[in-house]
Coordinates of C-alpha atoms in Angstrom, one line a residue:
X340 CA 43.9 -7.4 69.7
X341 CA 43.8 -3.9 71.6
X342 CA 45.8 -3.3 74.4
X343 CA 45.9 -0.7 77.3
X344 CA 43.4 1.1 75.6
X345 CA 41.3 4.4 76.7
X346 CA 38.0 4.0 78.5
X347 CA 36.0 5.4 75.4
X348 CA 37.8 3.1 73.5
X349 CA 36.6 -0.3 75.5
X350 CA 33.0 1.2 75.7
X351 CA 33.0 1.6 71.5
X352 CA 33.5 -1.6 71.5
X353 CA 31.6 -3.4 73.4
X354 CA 28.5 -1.4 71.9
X355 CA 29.8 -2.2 68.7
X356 CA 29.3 -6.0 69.3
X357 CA 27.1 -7.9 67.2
X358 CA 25.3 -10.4 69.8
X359 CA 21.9 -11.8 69.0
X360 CA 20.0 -13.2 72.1
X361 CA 18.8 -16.5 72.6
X362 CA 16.6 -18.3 71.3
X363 CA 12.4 -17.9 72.5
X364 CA 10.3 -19.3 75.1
X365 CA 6.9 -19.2 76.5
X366 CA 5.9 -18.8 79.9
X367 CA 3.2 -18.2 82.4
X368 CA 2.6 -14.5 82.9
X369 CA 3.5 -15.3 86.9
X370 CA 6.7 -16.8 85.7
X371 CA 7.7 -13.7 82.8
X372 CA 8.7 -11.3 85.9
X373 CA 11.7 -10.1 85.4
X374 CA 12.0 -12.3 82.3
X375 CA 12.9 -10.2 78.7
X376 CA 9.9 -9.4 76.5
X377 CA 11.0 -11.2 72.9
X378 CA 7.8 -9.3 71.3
X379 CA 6.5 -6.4 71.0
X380 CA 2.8 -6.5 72.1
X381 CA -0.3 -4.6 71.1
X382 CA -4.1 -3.9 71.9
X383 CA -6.1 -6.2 71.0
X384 CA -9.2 -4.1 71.7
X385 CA -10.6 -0.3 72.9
X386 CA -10.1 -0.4 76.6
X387 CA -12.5 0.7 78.0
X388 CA -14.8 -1.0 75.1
X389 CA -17.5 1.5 76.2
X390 CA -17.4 5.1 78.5
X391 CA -17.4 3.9 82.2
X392 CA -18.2 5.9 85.2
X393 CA -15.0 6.9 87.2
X394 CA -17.0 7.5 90.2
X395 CA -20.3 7.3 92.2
X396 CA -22.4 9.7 90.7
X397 CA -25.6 10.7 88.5
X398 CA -25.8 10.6 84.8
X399 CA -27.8 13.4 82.8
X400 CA -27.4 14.8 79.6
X401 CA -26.2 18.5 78.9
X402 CA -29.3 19.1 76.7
X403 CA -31.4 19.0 79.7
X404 CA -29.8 21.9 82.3
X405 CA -31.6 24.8 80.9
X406 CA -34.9 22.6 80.7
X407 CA -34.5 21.5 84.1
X408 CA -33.4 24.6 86.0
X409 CA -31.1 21.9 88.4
X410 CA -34.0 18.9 88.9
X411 CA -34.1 16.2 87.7
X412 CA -36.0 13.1 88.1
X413 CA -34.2 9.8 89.3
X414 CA -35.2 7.0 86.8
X415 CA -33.1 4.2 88.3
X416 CA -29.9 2.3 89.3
X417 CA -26.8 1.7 87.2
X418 CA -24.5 -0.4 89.1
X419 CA -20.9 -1.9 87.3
X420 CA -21.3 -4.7 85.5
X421 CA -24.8 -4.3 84.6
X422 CA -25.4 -6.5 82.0
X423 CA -28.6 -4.4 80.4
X424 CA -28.0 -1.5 78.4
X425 CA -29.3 1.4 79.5
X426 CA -30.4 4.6 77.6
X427 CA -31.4 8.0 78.9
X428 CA -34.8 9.3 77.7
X429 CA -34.2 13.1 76.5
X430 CA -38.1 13.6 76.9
X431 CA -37.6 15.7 80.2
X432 CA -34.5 16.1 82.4
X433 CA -33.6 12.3 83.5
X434 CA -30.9 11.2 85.5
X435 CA -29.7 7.9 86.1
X436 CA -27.8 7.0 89.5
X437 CA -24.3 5.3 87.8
X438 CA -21.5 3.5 90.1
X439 CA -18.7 3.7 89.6
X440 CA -17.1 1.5 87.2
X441 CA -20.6 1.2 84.9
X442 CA -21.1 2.1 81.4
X443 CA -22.0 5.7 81.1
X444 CA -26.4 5.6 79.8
X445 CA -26.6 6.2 76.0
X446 CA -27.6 9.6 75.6
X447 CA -25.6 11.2 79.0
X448 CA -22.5 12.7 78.8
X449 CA -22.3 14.4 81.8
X450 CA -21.6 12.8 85.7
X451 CA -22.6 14.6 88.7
X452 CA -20.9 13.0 91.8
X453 CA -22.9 12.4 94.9
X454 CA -21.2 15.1 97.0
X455 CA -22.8 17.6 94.6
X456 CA -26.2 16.6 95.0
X457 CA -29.2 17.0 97.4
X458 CA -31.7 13.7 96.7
X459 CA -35.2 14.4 97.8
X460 CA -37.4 11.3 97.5
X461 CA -37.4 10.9 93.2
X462 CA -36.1 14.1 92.7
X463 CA -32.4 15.2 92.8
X464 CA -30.9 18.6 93.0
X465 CA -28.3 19.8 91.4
X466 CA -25.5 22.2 92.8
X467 CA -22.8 22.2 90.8
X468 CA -22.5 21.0 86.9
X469 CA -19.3 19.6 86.1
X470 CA -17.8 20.1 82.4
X471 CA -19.2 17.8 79.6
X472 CA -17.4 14.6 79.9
X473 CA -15.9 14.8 83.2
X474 CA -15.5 11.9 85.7
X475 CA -16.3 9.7 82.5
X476 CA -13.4 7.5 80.9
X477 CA -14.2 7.6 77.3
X478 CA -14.2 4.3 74.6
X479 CA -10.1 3.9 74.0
X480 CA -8.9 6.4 77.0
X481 CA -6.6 3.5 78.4
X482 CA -5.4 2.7 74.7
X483 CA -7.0 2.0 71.5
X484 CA -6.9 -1.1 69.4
X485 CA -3.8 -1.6 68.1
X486 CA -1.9 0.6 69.9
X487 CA 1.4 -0.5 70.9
X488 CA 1.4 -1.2 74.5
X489 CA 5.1 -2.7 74.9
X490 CA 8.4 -3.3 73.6
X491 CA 10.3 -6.2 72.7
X492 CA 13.6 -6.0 75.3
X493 CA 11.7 -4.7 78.1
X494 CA 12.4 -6.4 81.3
X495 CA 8.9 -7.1 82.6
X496 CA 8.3 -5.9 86.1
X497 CA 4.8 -5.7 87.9
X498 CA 3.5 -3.3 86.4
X499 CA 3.5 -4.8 83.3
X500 CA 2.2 -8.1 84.6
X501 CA -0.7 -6.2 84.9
X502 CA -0.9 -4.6 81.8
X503 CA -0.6 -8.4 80.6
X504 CA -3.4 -9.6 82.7
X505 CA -5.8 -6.7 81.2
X506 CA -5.2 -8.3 77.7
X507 CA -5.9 -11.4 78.9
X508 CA -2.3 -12.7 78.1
X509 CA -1.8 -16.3 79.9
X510 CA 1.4 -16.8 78.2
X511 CA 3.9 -14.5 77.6
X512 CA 6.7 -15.2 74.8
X513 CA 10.7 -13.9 76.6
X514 CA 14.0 -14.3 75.8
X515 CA 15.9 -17.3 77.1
X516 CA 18.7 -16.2 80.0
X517 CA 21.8 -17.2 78.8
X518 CA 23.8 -19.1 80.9
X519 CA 27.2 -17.8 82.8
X520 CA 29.6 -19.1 83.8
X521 CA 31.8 -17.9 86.7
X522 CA 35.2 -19.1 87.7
X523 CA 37.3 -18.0 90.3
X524 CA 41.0 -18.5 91.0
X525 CA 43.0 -18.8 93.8
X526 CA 45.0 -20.6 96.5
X527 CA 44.2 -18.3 98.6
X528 CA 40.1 -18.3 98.1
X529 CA 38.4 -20.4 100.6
X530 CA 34.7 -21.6 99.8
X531 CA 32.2 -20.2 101.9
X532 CA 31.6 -22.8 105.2
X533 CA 34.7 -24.2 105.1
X534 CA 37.2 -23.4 108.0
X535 CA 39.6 -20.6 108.6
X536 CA 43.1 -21.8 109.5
X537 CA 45.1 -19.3 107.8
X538 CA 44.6 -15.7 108.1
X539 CA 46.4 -15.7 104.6
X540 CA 43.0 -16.5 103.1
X541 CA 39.7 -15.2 102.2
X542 CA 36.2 -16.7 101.4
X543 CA 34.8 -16.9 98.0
X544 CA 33.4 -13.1 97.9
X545 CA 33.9 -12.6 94.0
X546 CA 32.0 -15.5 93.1
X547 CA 29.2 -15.4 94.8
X548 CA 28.9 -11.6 94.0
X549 CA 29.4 -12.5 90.3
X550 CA 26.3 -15.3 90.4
X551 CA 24.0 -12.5 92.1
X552 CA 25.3 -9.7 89.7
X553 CA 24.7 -12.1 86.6
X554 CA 21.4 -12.9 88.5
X555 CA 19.7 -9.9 89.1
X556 CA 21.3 -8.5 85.5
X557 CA 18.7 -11.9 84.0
X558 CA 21.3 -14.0 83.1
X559 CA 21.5 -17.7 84.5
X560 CA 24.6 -17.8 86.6
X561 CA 27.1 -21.4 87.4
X562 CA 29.4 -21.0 89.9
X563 CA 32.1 -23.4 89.1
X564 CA 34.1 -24.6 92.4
X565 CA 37.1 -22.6 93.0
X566 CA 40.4 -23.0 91.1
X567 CA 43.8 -23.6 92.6
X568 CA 46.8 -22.0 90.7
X569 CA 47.9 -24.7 88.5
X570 CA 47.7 -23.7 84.5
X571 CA 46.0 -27.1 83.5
X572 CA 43.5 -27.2 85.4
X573 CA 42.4 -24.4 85.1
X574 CA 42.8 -24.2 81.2
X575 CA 40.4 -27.6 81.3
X576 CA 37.5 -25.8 83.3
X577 CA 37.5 -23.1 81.0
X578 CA 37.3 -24.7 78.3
X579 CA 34.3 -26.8 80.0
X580 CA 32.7 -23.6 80.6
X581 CA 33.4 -22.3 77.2
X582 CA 30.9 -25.1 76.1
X583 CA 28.4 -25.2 78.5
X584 CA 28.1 -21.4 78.8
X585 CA 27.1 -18.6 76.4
X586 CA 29.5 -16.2 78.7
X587 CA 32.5 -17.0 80.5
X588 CA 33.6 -14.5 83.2
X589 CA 36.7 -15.6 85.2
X590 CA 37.9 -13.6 88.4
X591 CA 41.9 -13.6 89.7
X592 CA 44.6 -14.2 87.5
X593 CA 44.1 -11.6 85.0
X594 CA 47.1 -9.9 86.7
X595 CA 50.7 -10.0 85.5
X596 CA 52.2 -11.9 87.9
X597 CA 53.8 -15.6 88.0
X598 CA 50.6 -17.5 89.3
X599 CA 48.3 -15.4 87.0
X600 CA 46.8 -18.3 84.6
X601 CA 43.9 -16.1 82.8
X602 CA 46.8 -14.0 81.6
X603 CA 48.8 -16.9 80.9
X604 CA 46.5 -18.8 78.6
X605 CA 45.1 -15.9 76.9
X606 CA 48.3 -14.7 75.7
X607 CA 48.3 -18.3 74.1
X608 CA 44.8 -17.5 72.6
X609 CA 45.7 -14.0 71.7
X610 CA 44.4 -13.6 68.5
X611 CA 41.0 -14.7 70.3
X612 CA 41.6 -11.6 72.3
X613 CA 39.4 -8.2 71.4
X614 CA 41.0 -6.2 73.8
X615 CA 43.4 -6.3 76.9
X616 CA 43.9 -3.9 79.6
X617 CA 41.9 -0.9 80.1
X618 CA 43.8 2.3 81.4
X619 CA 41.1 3.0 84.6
X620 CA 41.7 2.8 88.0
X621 CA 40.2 0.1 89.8
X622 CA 40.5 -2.8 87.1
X623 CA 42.7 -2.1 84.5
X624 CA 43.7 -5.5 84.1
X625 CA 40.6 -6.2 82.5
X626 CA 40.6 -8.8 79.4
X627 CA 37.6 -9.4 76.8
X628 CA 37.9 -12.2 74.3
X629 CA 35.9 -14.8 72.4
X630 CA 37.2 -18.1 73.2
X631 CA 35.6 -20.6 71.2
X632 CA 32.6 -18.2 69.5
X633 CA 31.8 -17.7 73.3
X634 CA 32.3 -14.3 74.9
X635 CA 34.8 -14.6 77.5
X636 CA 36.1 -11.8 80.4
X637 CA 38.5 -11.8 82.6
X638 CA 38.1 -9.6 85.5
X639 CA 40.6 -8.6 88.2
X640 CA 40.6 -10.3 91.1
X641 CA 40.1 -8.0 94.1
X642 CA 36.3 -7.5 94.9
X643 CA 35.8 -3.5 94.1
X644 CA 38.0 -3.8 90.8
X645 CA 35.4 -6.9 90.0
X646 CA 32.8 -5.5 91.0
X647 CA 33.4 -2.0 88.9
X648 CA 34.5 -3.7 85.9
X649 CA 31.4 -6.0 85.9
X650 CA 29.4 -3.0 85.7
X651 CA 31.3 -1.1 83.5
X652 CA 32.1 -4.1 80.7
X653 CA 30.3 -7.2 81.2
X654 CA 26.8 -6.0 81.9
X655 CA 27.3 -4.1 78.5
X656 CA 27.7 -8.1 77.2
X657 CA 24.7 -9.4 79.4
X658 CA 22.0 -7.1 78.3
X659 CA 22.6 -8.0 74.8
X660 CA 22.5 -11.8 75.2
X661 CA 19.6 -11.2 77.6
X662 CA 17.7 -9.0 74.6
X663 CA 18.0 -5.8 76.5
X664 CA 19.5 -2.3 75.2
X665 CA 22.5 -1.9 77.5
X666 CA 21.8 1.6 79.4
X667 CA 23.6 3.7 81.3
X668 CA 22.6 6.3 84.3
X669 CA 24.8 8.8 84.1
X670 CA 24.0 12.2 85.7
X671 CA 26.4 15.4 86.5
X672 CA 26.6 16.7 89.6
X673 CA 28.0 19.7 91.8
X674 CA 31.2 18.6 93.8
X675 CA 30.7 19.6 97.9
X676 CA 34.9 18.6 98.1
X677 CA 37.3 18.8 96.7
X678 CA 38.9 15.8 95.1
X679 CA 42.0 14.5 94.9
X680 CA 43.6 11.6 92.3
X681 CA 46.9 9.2 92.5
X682 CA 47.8 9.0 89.2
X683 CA 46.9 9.3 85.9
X684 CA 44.5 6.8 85.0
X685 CA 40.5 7.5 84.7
X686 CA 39.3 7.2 88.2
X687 CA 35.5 5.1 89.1
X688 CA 35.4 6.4 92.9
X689 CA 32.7 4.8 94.4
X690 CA 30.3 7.7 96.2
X691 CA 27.1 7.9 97.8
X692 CA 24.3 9.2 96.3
X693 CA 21.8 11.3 98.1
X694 CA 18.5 13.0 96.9
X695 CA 17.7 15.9 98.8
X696 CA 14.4 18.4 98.0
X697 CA 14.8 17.4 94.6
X698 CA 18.4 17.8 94.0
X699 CA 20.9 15.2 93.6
X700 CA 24.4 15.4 95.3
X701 CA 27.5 13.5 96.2
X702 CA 29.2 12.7 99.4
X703 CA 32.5 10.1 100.4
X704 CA 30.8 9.7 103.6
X705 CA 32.3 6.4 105.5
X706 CA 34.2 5.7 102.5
X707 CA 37.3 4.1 103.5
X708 CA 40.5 4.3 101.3
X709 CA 40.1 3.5 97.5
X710 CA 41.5 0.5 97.7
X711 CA 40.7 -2.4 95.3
X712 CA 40.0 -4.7 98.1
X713 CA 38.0 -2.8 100.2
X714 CA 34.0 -4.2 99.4
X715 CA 31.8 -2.5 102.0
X716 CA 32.5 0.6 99.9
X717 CA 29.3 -0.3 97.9
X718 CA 27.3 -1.5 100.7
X719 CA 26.8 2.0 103.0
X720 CA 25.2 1.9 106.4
X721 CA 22.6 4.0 105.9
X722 CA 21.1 2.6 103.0
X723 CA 22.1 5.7 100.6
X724 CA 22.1 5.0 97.0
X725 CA 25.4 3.8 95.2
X726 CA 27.4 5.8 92.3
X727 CA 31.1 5.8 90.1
X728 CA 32.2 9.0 90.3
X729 CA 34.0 9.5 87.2
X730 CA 37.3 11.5 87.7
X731 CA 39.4 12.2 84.8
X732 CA 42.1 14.8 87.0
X733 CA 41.6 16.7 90.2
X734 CA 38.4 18.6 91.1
X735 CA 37.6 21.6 93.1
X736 CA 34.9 22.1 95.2
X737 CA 32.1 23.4 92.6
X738 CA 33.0 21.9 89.8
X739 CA 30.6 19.4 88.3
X740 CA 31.8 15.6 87.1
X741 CA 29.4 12.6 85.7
X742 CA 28.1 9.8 88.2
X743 CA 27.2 6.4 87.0
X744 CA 24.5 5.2 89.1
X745 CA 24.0 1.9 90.0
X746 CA 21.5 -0.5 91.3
X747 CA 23.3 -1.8 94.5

């Protein structure tokens, strides 16, 4: 076991963790959104199979301007979908009015769109030639058979739903979520709907922040119900969740005082312990374990230091159960203010992020104090973007520091 180690140190690692993720399941395409891809896939075909037509237009062939000093005669209709193939005669300059959407004739390779065209009866005028090949989508221009389309660990969004659809994919083969468990501890935690009597209390914020975070992350989140302050008890739900879970995260208690319990039974479990205590301000109370060949944290209790160390350790964990290549957004940015630190610890100040013709910047803006308490940090009023500023010592006005950017 590791103890009050550096930042760097914690991240090492985490990455260095050899996790596998679950085993495989197949699913409706519908159902694979925002499901983990456990295969690569590929082309089956040339898309498009044949050149198509990008746009309303004429067909000719580029062997017949000189010849046909801009006229040509109109031959027919060439709507998508046409099930006849249809071939350009190179007798005397042709053209063939093509939709867009339809195989390009055999024999044309150029497209005149309708705006640059005067039709007179049969006869259409030319007047302006586009370049050889123009407006036409060529055999493979959307990707060639066997070309590698996507990659296994990619969390499938909509776009790729419909890059599934186009291969005729009804089934899609994704990782299964693993399941999380989330306790939280407290006498003072109150479940949400139940009544306020004592202003000594506060509702169940870190649990149900937990089960979204694990959520939208792809894990499978149980909320177990809350945990009073009595060693036993809660020794016996963790060790329920040990076995029903693939990753335990427990939220109060990991603190060093008399009624912390996560601190309590880990010390009994310490050589089950990877690390404990991370020198970073909020959450340095953080503990990572396995307890029972199950991957176990235990996160601070107050909602910010949660909520930081959740993004900065545990989602490191969850991508790699989930299949996915844990990623970071960091960026560096010029300081507007200067900035000021408390002590010595590495600092993850929340900030908000704002884009601004192209440039990204910083601000504090309706920031309260850093407290580890304080929540509506992360959740600003004007819907601006959310980031960790990281500060390592003071900072003037000017300088540039790294920003973690997350997604809430």
């Amino acid at each position: 076991m590791e103890e009050k180690i550096t930042y760097a140190r914690a991240k090492e690692i985490l990455q260095n963790q050899k996790i596998s993720p679950k085993g495989l399941e197949r699913v409706f395409l519908y159902e694979s959104l925002g499901r983990v891809l456990a295969k690569d896939i590929f082309a089956s075909e040339d898309m498009p199979e044949v050149a198509l037509s990008n746009m309303d237009g004429y067909a000719l062939s580029s062997t017949m301007i000189e010849l046909s000093k801009g006229i040509f005669t109109i031959l027919g209709e060439n709507p998508a979908g046409n099930e006849k193939k249809v071939e350009l005669p190179l007798t005397q300059p042709y053209a063939i009015k093509t939709l867009t959407g339809a195989a390009i004739p055999h024999n044309a390779d150029i497209l005149v769109p309708f705006e640059n065209v005067n039709i007179k009866g049969e006869t259409l005028e030319i007047n302006a030639f586009p370049k050889i090949g123009e407006f036409i989508r060529n055999i493979g221009d959307n990707y060639k058979k066997g070309e590698k389309l996507l990659s296994q660990g990619v969390r499938l969004n909509a776009n790729h739903i419909g890059l599934l659809a186009s291969l005729n994919h009804i089934f899609v083969e994704v990782f299964e979520k693993p399941k999380v468990g989330i306790l939280v501890s407290g006498n003072e935690i109150l479940e949400i709907g139940e009544s306020k009597n004592n202003p000594h209390c506060f509702y169940n914020a870190n649990g149900h922040l937990l089960y979204a975070k694990v959520k939208e992350n792809g894990g499978m989140p149980k909320l177990y119900p809350i945990l009073k302050d009595e060693k036993f008890s809660i020794q016996s739900c963790l060790k329920d969740a040990l076995e029903e879970c693939d990753l335990v995260i427990s939220t109060g208690g990991a603190s060093v005082g008399d009624y912390d319990f996560i601190q309590a039974i880990s010390k009994e479990w310490s050589e089950k312990i990877v690390f404990r205590g991370v020198r970073i301000k909020p959450g340095q109370h953080i503990i990572y374990a396995h307890f029972h060949k199950k991957q176990f944290f235990g996160l601070p209790g107050f909602p910010n230091s949660t909520l930081v160390t959740f993004e900065l350790f545990v989602k490191a964990i969850l991508t790699k159960l989930c299949g996915m290549p844990f990623k970071e957004e960091i960026v560096e940015v010029t300081l507007q203010e200067d900035l000021q630190k408390g002590d010595k610890r590495l600092e993850f100040r929340v900030c908000n992020i704002r884009h601004t013709r192209g440039k990204i910047s910083i601000d504090f803006e309706g920031k309260k104090s850093f407290q580890s308490a304080i929540l509506n940090n992360f959740c600003p009023l004007d819907n601006a973007r959310v980031g960790l500023a990281i500060l390592e010592g003071n900072k003037l006005k000017g300088e540039r520091i790294p920003i973690i950017l997350l997604n809430c």
